[in-house]
């Protein structure tokens, strides 16, 4: 019998990309998709015959970690794998604490995604090697993320200016002109921003800065 899978992601393009990976396997069937945690809850109320949910983290209305808590409290039998671009320690810690059964990155190939789903449905825990390593480090050196305030992320006024320009879709050269800086200096500021926010690209930086009321 095919396993019934749900994809939760606010990005329709990424939903389709994941669905395409699932389509290679006859033992998996896509039951439905949802664009955020609230949409998922409403659809599960009508159709709870689901085996496993592939859950994004950063979503509007109700994010993936909140959705995991709610789904696990109502439907503990449904397995949940986080499927995200975010591999920072806090997201991993919070997702596992919320009840996630696995944590994979969106770059995962179809074969590994299928294997992770089957392992999780059989009682295991699907994780990318890099995520497993971070999880081990968190177990060895626990961090109390709840005690960390937003003030932990401190950007200089110049970094905030650069990030605001970046959020408008401007390239390095235009930002440099607007702020009377050299492109190399802009690039250095952006590197510093990524390090401080623990992100890997522009979209993650902008999203995290907005979540922490930095821009």
CSV table of C-alpha atoms in Angstrom, one decimal:
chain,number,residue,atom,x,y,z
A,1,UNK,CA,0.0,0.0,0.0
A,2,UNK,CA,1.3,3.4,-1.0
A,3,UNK,CA,2.3,5.8,1.8
A,4,UNK,CA,0.3,9.0,1.9
A,5,UNK,CA,2.5,12.1,1.9
A,6,UNK,CA,1.7,15.8,2.5
A,7,UNK,CA,4.0,18.7,1.4
A,8,UNK,CA,3.7,22.0,3.4
A,9,UNK,CA,5.6,24.9,1.8
A,10,UNK,CA,4.5,28.5,1.0
A,11,UNK,CA,6.6,28.4,-2.1
A,12,UNK,CA,4.6,26.8,-4.9
A,13,UNK,CA,7.7,26.2,-7.1
A,14,UNK,CA,9.4,24.3,-4.2
A,15,UNK,CA,6.2,22.4,-3.6
A,16,UNK,CA,6.3,21.2,-7.2
A,17,UNK,CA,10.0,20.4,-7.0
A,18,UNK,CA,9.4,18.1,-4.0
A,19,UNK,CA,6.4,16.5,-5.6
A,20,UNK,CA,8.5,15.7,-8.6
A,21,UNK,CA,11.0,13.9,-6.4
A,22,UNK,CA,8.2,11.9,-4.8
A,23,UNK,CA,6.8,11.0,-8.2
A,24,UNK,CA,9.7,8.7,-9.0
A,25,UNK,CA,8.5,6.2,-6.4
A,26,UNK,CA,5.4,4.0,-6.7
A,27,UNK,CA,5.2,3.4,-2.9
A,28,UNK,CA,4.6,7.1,-2.2
A,29,UNK,CA,1.5,9.1,-3.1
A,30,UNK,CA,1.0,12.8,-2.6
A,31,UNK,CA,-2.2,13.2,-0.7
A,32,UNK,CA,-2.3,17.0,-0.8
A,33,UNK,CA,-0.2,20.2,-0.3
A,34,UNK,CA,-0.6,23.1,2.1
A,35,UNK,CA,1.0,26.6,2.0
A,36,UNK,CA,1.4,27.1,5.7
A,37,UNK,CA,0.6,25.6,9.1
A,38,UNK,CA,-2.9,26.9,9.3
A,39,UNK,CA,-3.8,25.7,5.9
A,40,UNK,CA,-2.4,22.3,6.9
A,41,UNK,CA,-4.5,22.1,10.0
A,42,UNK,CA,-7.7,22.9,8.1
A,43,UNK,CA,-7.0,20.3,5.5
A,44,UNK,CA,-6.1,17.6,8.1
A,45,UNK,CA,-9.4,18.2,9.9
A,46,UNK,CA,-11.1,17.1,6.6
A,47,UNK,CA,-8.6,14.4,5.7
A,48,UNK,CA,-6.4,13.0,8.5
A,49,UNK,CA,-5.5,9.8,6.6
A,50,UNK,CA,-1.9,10.8,6.2
A,51,UNK,CA,1.3,8.9,7.0
A,52,UNK,CA,4.0,11.6,6.8
A,53,UNK,CA,4.3,15.3,6.3
A,54,UNK,CA,7.2,17.1,4.7
A,55,UNK,CA,7.3,20.4,6.5
A,56,UNK,CA,9.0,23.7,5.6
A,57,UNK,CA,10.0,26.0,8.5
A,58,UNK,CA,9.8,29.6,7.4
A,59,UNK,CA,6.1,30.2,6.4
A,60,UNK,CA,3.6,33.0,7.1
A,61,UNK,CA,0.6,32.7,9.4
A,62,UNK,CA,1.8,29.5,11.2
A,63,UNK,CA,5.4,28.4,10.7
A,64,UNK,CA,6.7,24.9,10.5
A,65,UNK,CA,7.8,24.5,14.1
A,66,UNK,CA,4.5,25.8,15.5
A,67,UNK,CA,2.7,23.5,13.0
A,68,UNK,CA,4.7,20.4,14.2
A,69,UNK,CA,3.6,21.1,17.9
A,70,UNK,CA,-0.1,21.4,16.9
A,71,UNK,CA,-0.1,18.4,14.5
A,72,UNK,CA,1.8,16.2,17.0
A,73,UNK,CA,-0.7,17.0,19.8
A,74,UNK,CA,-3.7,16.2,17.6
A,75,UNK,CA,-2.4,13.4,15.4
A,76,UNK,CA,0.6,11.8,17.1
A,77,UNK,CA,0.6,8.9,14.7
A,78,UNK,CA,1.6,11.2,11.7
A,79,UNK,CA,5.3,11.4,11.1
A,80,UNK,CA,6.9,14.7,10.3
A,81,UNK,CA,10.1,15.5,8.5
A,82,UNK,CA,11.3,19.1,8.3
A,83,UNK,CA,12.3,19.8,4.8
A,84,UNK,CA,14.0,23.2,4.7
A,85,UNK,CA,17.0,25.4,3.5
A,86,UNK,CA,17.6,26.4,7.1
A,87,UNK,CA,20.3,24.3,8.9
A,88,UNK,CA,21.1,26.7,11.8
A,89,UNK,CA,21.3,25.2,15.3
A,90,UNK,CA,18.3,27.0,16.7
A,91,UNK,CA,15.9,25.7,14.0
A,92,UNK,CA,17.2,22.1,14.4
A,93,UNK,CA,16.9,22.3,18.2
A,94,UNK,CA,13.4,23.8,18.1
A,95,UNK,CA,12.1,21.4,15.4
A,96,UNK,CA,13.3,18.3,17.3
A,97,UNK,CA,11.9,19.7,20.6
A,98,UNK,CA,8.6,20.4,18.9
A,99,UNK,CA,8.4,16.7,17.9
A,100,UNK,CA,9.8,16.5,14.4
A,101,UNK,CA,10.8,12.9,13.4
A,102,UNK,CA,13.5,14.0,10.9
A,103,UNK,CA,15.3,16.9,9.4
A,104,UNK,CA,16.4,17.1,5.8
A,105,UNK,CA,17.6,19.9,3.6
A,106,UNK,CA,15.7,20.8,0.4
A,107,UNK,CA,18.8,20.0,-1.7
A,108,UNK,CA,18.3,16.3,-0.9
A,109,UNK,CA,18.2,14.0,-3.9
A,110,UNK,CA,15.1,11.9,-4.7
A,111,UNK,CA,16.7,8.6,-3.6
A,112,UNK,CA,17.8,10.0,-0.2
A,113,UNK,CA,14.4,11.7,0.3
A,114,UNK,CA,12.6,8.4,-0.4
A,115,UNK,CA,15.0,6.5,1.9
A,116,UNK,CA,14.5,9.1,4.7
A,117,UNK,CA,10.7,8.9,4.4
A,118,UNK,CA,10.7,5.0,4.6
A,119,UNK,CA,13.2,5.0,7.5
A,120,UNK,CA,11.1,7.5,9.4
A,121,UNK,CA,7.9,5.6,8.7
A,122,UNK,CA,9.7,2.5,10.1
A,123,UNK,CA,10.5,4.3,13.3
A,124,UNK,CA,13.9,5.8,12.5
A,125,UNK,CA,14.9,9.5,12.1
A,126,UNK,CA,15.8,10.9,8.7
A,127,UNK,CA,18.7,13.4,8.8
A,128,UNK,CA,21.3,14.8,6.4
A,129,UNK,CA,24.8,13.9,7.7
A,130,UNK,CA,25.5,17.6,8.3
A,131,UNK,CA,22.3,17.9,10.4
A,132,UNK,CA,23.1,14.8,12.4
A,133,UNK,CA,26.5,16.2,13.2
A,134,UNK,CA,25.0,19.5,14.3
A,135,UNK,CA,22.5,17.6,16.5
A,136,UNK,CA,25.3,15.6,18.1
A,137,UNK,CA,27.1,18.9,18.9
A,138,UNK,CA,23.9,20.3,20.4
A,139,UNK,CA,23.6,17.3,22.6
A,140,UNK,CA,27.2,17.6,23.7
A,141,UNK,CA,27.0,21.4,24.2
A,142,UNK,CA,23.4,22.3,25.0
A,143,UNK,CA,22.4,25.9,24.2
A,144,UNK,CA,19.4,27.4,25.9
A,145,UNK,CA,17.9,29.2,22.9
A,146,UNK,CA,14.9,30.3,24.9
A,147,UNK,CA,17.2,32.4,27.0
A,148,UNK,CA,18.9,34.1,24.0
A,149,UNK,CA,17.2,37.4,23.3
A,150,UNK,CA,16.9,39.1,19.9
A,151,UNK,CA,19.6,41.5,21.2
A,152,UNK,CA,22.1,38.6,20.6
A,153,UNK,CA,22.0,39.6,16.9
A,154,UNK,CA,23.7,43.0,16.8
A,155,UNK,CA,24.1,44.7,13.4
A,156,UNK,CA,25.8,48.0,13.0
A,157,UNK,CA,23.8,50.9,11.6
A,158,UNK,CA,25.8,50.6,8.4
A,159,UNK,CA,25.0,46.8,8.1
A,160,UNK,CA,21.3,47.6,8.7
A,161,UNK,CA,21.5,50.2,5.8
A,162,UNK,CA,23.1,47.6,3.5
A,163,UNK,CA,20.5,45.0,4.5
A,164,UNK,CA,17.6,47.4,3.8
A,165,UNK,CA,19.0,48.1,0.4
A,166,UNK,CA,19.5,44.4,-0.3
A,167,UNK,CA,15.9,43.8,0.7
A,168,UNK,CA,14.8,46.1,-2.1
A,169,UNK,CA,16.4,43.8,-4.6
A,170,UNK,CA,19.4,46.1,-5.4
A,171,UNK,CA,22.7,44.7,-6.5
A,172,UNK,CA,26.1,45.4,-4.8
A,173,UNK,CA,27.1,48.1,-7.2
A,174,UNK,CA,23.9,50.1,-6.8
A,175,UNK,CA,24.0,49.7,-3.0
A,176,UNK,CA,27.6,50.9,-3.1
A,177,UNK,CA,26.6,54.0,-5.1
A,178,UNK,CA,23.6,54.7,-2.8
A,179,UNK,CA,25.7,54.5,0.4
A,180,UNK,CA,28.9,56.0,-1.0
A,181,UNK,CA,30.8,52.8,-0.5
A,182,UNK,CA,33.0,50.7,-2.7
A,183,UNK,CA,31.5,47.4,-4.0
A,184,UNK,CA,34.2,45.5,-2.0
A,185,UNK,CA,33.1,47.2,1.2
A,186,UNK,CA,29.5,46.3,0.5
A,187,UNK,CA,30.5,42.7,-0.1
A,188,UNK,CA,32.4,42.7,3.2
A,189,UNK,CA,29.4,44.1,5.1
A,190,UNK,CA,27.1,41.4,3.6
A,191,UNK,CA,29.6,38.7,4.6
A,192,UNK,CA,29.5,40.1,8.2
A,193,UNK,CA,25.7,40.2,8.1
A,194,UNK,CA,25.5,36.5,7.0
A,195,UNK,CA,27.9,35.5,9.8
A,196,UNK,CA,26.0,37.4,12.5
A,197,UNK,CA,22.6,36.1,11.3
A,198,UNK,CA,23.9,32.6,10.7
A,199,UNK,CA,22.5,32.4,7.2
A,200,UNK,CA,23.8,31.5,3.8
A,201,UNK,CA,22.0,33.7,1.3
A,202,UNK,CA,20.2,37.0,0.7
A,203,UNK,CA,16.7,35.6,1.1
A,204,UNK,CA,17.5,33.9,4.5
A,205,UNK,CA,19.2,37.1,5.7
A,206,UNK,CA,16.2,39.3,4.8
A,207,UNK,CA,13.7,36.9,6.3
A,208,UNK,CA,15.7,36.5,9.6
A,209,UNK,CA,16.3,40.3,9.9
A,210,UNK,CA,12.5,40.9,9.5
A,211,UNK,CA,11.7,38.2,12.0
A,212,UNK,CA,14.0,39.9,14.5
A,213,UNK,CA,12.7,43.4,13.7
A,214,UNK,CA,16.2,44.5,12.4
A,215,UNK,CA,14.8,46.0,9.2
